[in-house]
Short mmCIF file of C-alpha atoms in Angstrom, two decimals:
data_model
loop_
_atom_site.label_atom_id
_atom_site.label_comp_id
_atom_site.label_asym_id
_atom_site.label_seq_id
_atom_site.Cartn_x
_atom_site.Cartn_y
_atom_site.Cartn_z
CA UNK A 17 -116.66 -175.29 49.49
CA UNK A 18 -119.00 -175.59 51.94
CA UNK A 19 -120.79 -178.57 52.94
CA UNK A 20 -124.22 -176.87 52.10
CA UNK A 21 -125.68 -174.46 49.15
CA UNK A 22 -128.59 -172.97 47.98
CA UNK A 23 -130.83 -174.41 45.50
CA UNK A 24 -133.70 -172.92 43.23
CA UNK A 25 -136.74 -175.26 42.98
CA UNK A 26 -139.89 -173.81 41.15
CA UNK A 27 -142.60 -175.63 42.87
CA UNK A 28 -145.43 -174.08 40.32
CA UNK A 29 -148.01 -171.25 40.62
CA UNK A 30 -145.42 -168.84 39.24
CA UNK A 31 -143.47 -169.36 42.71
CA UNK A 32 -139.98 -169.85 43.76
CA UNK A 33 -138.28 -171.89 46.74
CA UNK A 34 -134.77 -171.22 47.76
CA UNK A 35 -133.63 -174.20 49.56
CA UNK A 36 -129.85 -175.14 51.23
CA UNK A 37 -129.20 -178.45 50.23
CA UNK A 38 -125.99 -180.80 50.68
CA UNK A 39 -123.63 -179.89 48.55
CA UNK A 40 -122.94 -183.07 45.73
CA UNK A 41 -119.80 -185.32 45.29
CA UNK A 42 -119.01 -186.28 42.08
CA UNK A 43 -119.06 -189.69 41.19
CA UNK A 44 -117.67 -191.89 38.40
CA UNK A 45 -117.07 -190.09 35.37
CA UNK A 46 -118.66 -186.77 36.95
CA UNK A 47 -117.15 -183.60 38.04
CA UNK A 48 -118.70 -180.71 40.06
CA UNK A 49 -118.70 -177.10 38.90
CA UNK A 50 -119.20 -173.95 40.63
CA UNK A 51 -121.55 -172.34 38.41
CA UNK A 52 -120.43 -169.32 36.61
CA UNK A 53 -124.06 -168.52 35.53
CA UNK A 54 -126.95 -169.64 35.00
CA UNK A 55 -129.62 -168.20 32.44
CA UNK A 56 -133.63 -168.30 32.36
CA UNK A 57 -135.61 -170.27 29.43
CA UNK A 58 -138.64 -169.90 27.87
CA UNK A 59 -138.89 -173.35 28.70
CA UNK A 60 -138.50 -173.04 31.92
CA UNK A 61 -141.46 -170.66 31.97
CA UNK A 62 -143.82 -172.14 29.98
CA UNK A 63 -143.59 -175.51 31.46
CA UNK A 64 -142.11 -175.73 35.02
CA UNK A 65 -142.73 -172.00 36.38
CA UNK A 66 -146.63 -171.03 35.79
CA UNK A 67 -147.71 -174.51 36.60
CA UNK A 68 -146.20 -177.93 35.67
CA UNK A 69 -147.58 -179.17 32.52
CA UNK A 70 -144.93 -181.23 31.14
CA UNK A 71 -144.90 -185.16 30.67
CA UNK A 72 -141.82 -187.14 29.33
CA UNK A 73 -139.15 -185.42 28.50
CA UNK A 74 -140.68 -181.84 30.14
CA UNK A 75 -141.87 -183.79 33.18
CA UNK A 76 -140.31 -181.56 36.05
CA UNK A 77 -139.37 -183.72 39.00
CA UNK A 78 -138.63 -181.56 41.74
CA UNK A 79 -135.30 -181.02 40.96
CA UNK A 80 -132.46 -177.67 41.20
CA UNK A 81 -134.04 -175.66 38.36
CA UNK A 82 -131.92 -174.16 35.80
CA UNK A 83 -131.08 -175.90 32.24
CA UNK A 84 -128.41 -173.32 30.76
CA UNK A 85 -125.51 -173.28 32.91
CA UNK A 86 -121.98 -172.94 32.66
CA UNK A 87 -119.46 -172.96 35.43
CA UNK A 88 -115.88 -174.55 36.37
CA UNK A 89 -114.53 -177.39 37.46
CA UNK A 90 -113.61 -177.76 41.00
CA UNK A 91 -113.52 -181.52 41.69
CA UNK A 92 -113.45 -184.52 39.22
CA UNK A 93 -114.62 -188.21 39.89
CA UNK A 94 -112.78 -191.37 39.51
CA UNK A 95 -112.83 -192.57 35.57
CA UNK A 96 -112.53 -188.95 33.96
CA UNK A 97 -110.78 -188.01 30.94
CA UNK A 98 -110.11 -184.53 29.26
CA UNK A 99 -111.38 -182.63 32.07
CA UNK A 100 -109.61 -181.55 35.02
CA UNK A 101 -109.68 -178.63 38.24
CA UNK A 102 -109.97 -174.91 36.59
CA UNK A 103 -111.52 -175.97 33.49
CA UNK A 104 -114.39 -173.82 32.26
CA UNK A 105 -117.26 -175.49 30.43
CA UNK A 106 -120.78 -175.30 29.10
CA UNK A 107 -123.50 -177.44 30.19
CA UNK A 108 -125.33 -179.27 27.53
CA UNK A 109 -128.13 -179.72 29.56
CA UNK A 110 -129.65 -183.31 28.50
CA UNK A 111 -128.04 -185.79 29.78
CA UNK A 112 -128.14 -189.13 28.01
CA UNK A 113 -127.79 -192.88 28.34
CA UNK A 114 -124.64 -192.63 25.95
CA UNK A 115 -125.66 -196.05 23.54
CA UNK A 116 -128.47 -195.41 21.57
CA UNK A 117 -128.01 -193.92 18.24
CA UNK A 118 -129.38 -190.23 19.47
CA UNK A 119 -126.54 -189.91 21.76
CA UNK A 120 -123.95 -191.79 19.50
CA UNK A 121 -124.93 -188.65 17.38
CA UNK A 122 -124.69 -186.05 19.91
CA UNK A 123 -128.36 -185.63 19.82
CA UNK A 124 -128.45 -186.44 23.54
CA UNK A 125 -132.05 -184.32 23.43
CA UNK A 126 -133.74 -187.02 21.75
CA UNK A 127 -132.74 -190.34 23.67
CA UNK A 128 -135.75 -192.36 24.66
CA UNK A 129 -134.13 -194.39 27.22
CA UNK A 130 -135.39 -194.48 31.10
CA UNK A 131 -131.75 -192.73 31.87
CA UNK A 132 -132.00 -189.60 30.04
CA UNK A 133 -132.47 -186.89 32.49
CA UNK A 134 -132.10 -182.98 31.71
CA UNK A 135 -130.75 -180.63 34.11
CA UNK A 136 -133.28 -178.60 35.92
CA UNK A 137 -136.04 -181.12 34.71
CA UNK A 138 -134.99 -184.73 35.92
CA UNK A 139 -131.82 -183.99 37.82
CA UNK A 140 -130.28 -180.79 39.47
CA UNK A 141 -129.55 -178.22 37.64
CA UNK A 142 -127.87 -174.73 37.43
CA UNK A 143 -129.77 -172.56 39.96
CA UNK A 144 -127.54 -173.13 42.84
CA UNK A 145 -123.84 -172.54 43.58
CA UNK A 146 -122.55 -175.81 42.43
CA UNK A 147 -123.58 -178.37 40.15
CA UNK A 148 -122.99 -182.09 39.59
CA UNK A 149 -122.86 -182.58 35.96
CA UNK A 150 -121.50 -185.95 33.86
CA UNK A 151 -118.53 -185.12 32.17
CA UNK A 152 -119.60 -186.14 28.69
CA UNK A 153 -122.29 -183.40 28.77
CA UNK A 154 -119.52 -180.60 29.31
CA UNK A 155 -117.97 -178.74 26.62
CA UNK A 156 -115.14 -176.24 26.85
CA UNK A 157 -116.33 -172.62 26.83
CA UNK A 158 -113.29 -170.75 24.80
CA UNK A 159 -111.12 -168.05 27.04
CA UNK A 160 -113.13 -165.51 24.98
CA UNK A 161 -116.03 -166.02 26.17
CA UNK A 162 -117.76 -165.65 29.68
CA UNK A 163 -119.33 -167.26 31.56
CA UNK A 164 -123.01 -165.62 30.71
CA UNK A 165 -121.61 -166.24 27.16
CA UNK A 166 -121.61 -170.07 27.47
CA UNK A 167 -125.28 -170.18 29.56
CA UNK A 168 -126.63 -168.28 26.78
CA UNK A 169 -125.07 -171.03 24.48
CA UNK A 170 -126.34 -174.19 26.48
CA UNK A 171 -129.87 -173.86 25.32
CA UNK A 172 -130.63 -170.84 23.41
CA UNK A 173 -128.08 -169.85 21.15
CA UNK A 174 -127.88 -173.79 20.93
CA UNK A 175 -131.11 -174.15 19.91
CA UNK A 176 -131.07 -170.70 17.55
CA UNK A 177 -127.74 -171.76 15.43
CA UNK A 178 -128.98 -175.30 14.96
CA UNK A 179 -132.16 -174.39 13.49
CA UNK A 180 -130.27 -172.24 11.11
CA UNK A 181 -127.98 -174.86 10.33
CA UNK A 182 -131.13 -177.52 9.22
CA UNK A 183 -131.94 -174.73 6.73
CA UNK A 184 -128.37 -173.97 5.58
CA UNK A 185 -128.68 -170.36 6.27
CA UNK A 186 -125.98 -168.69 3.68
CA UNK A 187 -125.16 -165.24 1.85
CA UNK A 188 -128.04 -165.99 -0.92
CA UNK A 189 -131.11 -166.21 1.84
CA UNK A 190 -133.18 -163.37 3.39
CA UNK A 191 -134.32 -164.30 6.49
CA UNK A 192 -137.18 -163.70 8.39
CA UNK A 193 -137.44 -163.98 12.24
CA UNK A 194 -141.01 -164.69 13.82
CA UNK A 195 -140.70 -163.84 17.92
CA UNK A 196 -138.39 -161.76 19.45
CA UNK A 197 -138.00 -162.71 22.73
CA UNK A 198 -133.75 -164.14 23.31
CA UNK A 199 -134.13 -167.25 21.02
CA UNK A 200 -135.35 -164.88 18.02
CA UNK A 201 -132.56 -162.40 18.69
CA UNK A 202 -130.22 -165.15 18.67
CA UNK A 203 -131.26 -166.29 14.94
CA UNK A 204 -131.51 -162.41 13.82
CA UNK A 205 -127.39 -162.46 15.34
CA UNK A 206 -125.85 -165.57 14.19
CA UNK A 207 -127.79 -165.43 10.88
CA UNK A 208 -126.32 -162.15 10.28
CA UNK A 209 -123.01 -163.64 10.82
CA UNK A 210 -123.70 -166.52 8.44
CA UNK A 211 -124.40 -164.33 5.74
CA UNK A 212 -127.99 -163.56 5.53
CA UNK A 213 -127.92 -159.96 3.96
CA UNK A 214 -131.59 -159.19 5.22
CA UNK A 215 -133.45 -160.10 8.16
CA UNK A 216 -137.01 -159.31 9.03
CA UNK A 217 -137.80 -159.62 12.65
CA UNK A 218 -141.73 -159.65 13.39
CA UNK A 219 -143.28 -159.12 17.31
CA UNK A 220 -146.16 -158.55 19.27
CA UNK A 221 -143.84 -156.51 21.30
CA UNK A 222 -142.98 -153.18 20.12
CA UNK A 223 -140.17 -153.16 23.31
CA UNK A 224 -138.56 -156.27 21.57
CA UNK A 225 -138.52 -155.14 18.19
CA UNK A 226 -136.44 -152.11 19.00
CA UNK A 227 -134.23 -154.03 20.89
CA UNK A 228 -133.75 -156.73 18.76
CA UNK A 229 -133.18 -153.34 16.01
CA UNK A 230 -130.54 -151.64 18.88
CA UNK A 231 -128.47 -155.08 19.13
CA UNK A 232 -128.37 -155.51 15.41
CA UNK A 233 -130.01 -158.98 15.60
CA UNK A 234 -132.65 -157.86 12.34
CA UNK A 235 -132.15 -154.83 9.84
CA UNK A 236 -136.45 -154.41 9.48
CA UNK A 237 -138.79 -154.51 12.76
CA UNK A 238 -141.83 -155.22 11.63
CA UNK A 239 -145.40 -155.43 13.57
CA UNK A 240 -148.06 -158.50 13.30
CA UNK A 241 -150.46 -156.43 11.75
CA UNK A 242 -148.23 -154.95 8.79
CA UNK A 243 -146.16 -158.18 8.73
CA UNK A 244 -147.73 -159.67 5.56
CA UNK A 245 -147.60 -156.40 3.59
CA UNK A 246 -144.01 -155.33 4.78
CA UNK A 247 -142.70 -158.61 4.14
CA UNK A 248 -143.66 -158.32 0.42
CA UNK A 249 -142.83 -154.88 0.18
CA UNK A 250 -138.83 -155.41 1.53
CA UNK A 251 -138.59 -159.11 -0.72
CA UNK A 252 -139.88 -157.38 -4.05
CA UNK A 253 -143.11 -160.01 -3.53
CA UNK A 254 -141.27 -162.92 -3.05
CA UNK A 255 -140.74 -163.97 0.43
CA UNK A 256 -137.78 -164.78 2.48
CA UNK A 257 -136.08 -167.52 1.39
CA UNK A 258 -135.82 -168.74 4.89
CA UNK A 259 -137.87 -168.14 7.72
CA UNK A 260 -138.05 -169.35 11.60
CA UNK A 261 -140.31 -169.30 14.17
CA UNK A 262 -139.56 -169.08 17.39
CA UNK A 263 -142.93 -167.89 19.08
CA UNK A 264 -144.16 -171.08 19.28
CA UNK A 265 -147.62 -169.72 18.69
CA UNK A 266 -150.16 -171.31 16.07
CA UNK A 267 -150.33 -167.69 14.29
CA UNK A 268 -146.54 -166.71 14.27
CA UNK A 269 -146.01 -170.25 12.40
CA UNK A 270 -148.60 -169.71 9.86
CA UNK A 271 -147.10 -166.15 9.34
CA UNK A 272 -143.44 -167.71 8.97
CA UNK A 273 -144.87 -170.00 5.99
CA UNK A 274 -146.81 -167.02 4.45
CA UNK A 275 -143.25 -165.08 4.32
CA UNK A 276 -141.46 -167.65 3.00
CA UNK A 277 -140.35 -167.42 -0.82
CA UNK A 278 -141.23 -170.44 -2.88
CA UNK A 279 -139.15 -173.36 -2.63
CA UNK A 280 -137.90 -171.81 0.70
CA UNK A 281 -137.29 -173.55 4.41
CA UNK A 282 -139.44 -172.89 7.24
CA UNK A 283 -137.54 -173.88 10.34
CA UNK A 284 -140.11 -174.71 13.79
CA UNK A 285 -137.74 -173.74 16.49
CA UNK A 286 -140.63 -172.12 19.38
CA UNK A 287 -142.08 -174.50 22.11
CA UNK A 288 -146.07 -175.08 22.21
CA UNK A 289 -149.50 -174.74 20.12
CA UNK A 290 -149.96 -176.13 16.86
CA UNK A 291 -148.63 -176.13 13.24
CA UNK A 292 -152.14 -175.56 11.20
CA UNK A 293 -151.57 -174.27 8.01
CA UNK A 294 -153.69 -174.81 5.04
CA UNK A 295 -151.25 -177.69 3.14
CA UNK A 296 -151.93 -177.76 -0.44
CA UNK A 297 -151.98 -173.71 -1.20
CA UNK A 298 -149.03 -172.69 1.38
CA UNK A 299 -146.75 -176.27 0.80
CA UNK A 300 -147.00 -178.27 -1.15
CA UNK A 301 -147.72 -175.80 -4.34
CA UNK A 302 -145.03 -173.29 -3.00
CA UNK A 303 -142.61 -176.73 -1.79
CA UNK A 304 -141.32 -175.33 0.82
CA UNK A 305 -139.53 -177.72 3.08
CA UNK A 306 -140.18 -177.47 6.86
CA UNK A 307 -137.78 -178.66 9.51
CA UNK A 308 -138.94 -178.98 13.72
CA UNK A 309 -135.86 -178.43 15.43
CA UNK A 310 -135.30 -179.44 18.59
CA UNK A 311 -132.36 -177.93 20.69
CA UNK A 312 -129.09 -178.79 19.41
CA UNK A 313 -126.15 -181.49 19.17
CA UNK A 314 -123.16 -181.43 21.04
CA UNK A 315 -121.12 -181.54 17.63
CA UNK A 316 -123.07 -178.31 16.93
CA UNK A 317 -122.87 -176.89 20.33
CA UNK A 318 -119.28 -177.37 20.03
CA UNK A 319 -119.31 -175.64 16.75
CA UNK A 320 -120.97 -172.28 18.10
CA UNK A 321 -118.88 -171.96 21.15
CA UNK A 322 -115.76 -171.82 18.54
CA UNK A 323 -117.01 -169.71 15.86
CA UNK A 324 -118.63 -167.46 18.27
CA UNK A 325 -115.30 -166.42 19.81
CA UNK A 326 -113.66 -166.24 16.29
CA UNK A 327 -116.77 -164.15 15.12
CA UNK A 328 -116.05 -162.07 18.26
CA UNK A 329 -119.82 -162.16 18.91
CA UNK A 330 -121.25 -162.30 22.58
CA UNK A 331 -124.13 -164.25 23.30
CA UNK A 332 -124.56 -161.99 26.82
CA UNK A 333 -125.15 -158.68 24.73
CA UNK A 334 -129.28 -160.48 24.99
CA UNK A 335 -128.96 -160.34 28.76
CA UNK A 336 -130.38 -157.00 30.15
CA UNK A 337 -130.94 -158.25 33.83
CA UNK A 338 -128.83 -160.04 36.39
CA UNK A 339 -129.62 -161.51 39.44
CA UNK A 340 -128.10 -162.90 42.79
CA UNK A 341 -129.47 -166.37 43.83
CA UNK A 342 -131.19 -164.84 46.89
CA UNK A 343 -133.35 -163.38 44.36
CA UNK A 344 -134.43 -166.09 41.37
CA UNK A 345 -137.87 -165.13 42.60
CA UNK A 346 -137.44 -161.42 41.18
CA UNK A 347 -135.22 -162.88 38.25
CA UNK A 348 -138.22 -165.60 37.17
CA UNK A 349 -141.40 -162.51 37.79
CA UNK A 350 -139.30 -159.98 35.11
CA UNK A 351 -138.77 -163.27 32.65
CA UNK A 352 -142.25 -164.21 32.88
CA UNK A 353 -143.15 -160.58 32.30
CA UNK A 354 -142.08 -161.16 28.45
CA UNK A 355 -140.88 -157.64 27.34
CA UNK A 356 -137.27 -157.96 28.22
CA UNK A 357 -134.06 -159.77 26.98
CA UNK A 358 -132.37 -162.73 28.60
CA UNK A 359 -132.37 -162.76 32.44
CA UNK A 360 -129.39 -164.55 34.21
CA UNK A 361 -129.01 -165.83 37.38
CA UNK A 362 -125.50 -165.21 39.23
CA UNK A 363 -124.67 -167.49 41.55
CA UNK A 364 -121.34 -167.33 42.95
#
């Protein structure tokens, strides 16, 4: 190690700032990792790249970008159990105050206190060569699985398996898929692999419904504009009997409740715009449950990393480009383009 690296900062106006920083020390009950990889989020675009428009929990303080890493260990602090030198992990990438309830839970995403910070929001994340995580927030990533596996895992296939999970996703629910873009693909794969025996992807993107067809994430690519009709038509008139949105637009989640079978579960998974759906004829006379889901546990993140390398499924197959650091600023320009898979960052 050097005494130096280079750090990705995203300083807004759809820019990027390389930067060599010191490189951290790990403290009490912290270990630092050389990063294996480090992935791109919508997140990350929506809210920290184009401009910064987040408050709270989104609120971007100047920090090493890059919330989906996973990497090994190459030094651990005083006071630290269960990990040690060589150990590869995933990042879950909100880190907690540890007490409240939320975190007791594993839901470290939700903690209100003044000490939760994410990576690549409130402290330093991924985008650099090392990174100074708390050892509570690492889980192991399974010999099976690389290291682009367990950054797609740290926030989007995360985020994808415990939405499907709210809804209990089994063998007796077709399942539609609103928004293609990695997080979609991810539901259309690990629903597959929980049983669903048809899945209906829907895009804006005709680019991202073939690929999402080519990796086998949905059996039916379907366009907005025929999306009601072709819906019907493949369910017989009834609907899916779940259905999740991940475009995080106000017209993708009205379409997801207008697919959805009666008595069905809607599960909110994208970022952004509003829920406005007319209540009365679309919920409550259909009652259809609807679950917001927000990221993911550690118990379930936990879960995915070990049924994903018993399932033999690899989160990377989303990832069509790879990157150096020296050049994020390509990496973030081709993930804010929105027609392509997953985008990772390489660092070491």
């Amino acid at each position: 190690m050097g005494e130096t690296m280079t750090g990705v900062y995203l300083p807004g106006g759809s820019a990027v700032r390389l930067a060599s920083v010191p490189v951290p020390v790990p403290g009490p009950g912290q270990v630092l990792l050389r990063v294996g990889a480090s992935t791109i989020c919508g997140s990350d675009l929506r809210a920290i790249y184009r401009e910064h428009l987040g408050a709270g929990p989104e609120a971007y303080q100047d920090v090493i970008a890059g919330h989906e890493p996973a990497g090994t260990v190459v030094e651990v602090g005083p006071q630290v159990r269960g990990l040690a030198v060589d150990d590869r992990v995933v990042v879950y990438h909100i880190s907690g105050c540890g007490r409240c309830a939320d975190c007791r839970l594993g839901y470290q995403i939700s903690c209100t206190s003044p000490e939760r910070a994410a990576y690549g929001w409130q402290r330093d994340g991924g985008h650099a060569e090392f990174l100074l995580a708390q050892a509570r927030d690492c889980l192991p990533l399974p010999p099976e699985l690389s290291m682009v596996d367990g950054a797609c895992v740290a926030c989007g296939f995360g985020t994808a398996y415990e939405g499907l999970c709210r809804a209990a996703v089994s063998g007796a629910d077709r399942l539609l898929v609103v928004g293609l873009g990695p997080v979609g693909q991810a539901v259309g794969l690990l629903g597959g692999r929980l049983g669903a025996p048809l899945r209906i992807g829907v895009d804006v993107s005709e680019r991202r419904l073939a690929a999402a067809l080519e990796l086998g994430a949905i059996d039916h690519a379907v366009t907005v504009d025929e999306a009601d009709d072709a819906i019907a038509e493949l369910t017989g008139g009834a609907g899916c009997e779940v259905a999740v949105d991940c475009s995080g637009a106000t017209a993708g989640r009205s379409l997801a409740v207008r697919g959805t079978a009666r008595r069905g579960r809607v599960v909110l998974l994208g970022e952004g715009a509003r829920f406005d759906v007319e209540a009365s004829p679309l919920l409550l006379h259909r009652q259809l449950t609807v679950h917001g889901s927000w990221v993911t546990s550690t118990y379930r993140m936990a879960e995915l990393l070990d049924r994903l390398a018993r399932w033999q499924l690899h989160p990377e197959i989303v990832v069509t480009d790879r990157f150096a650091l020296a050049d994020a600023g390509t990496a973030y320009r081709l993930a804010d383009a929105g027609d392509r898979g997953k985008v990772a960052i390489i660092p070491n």
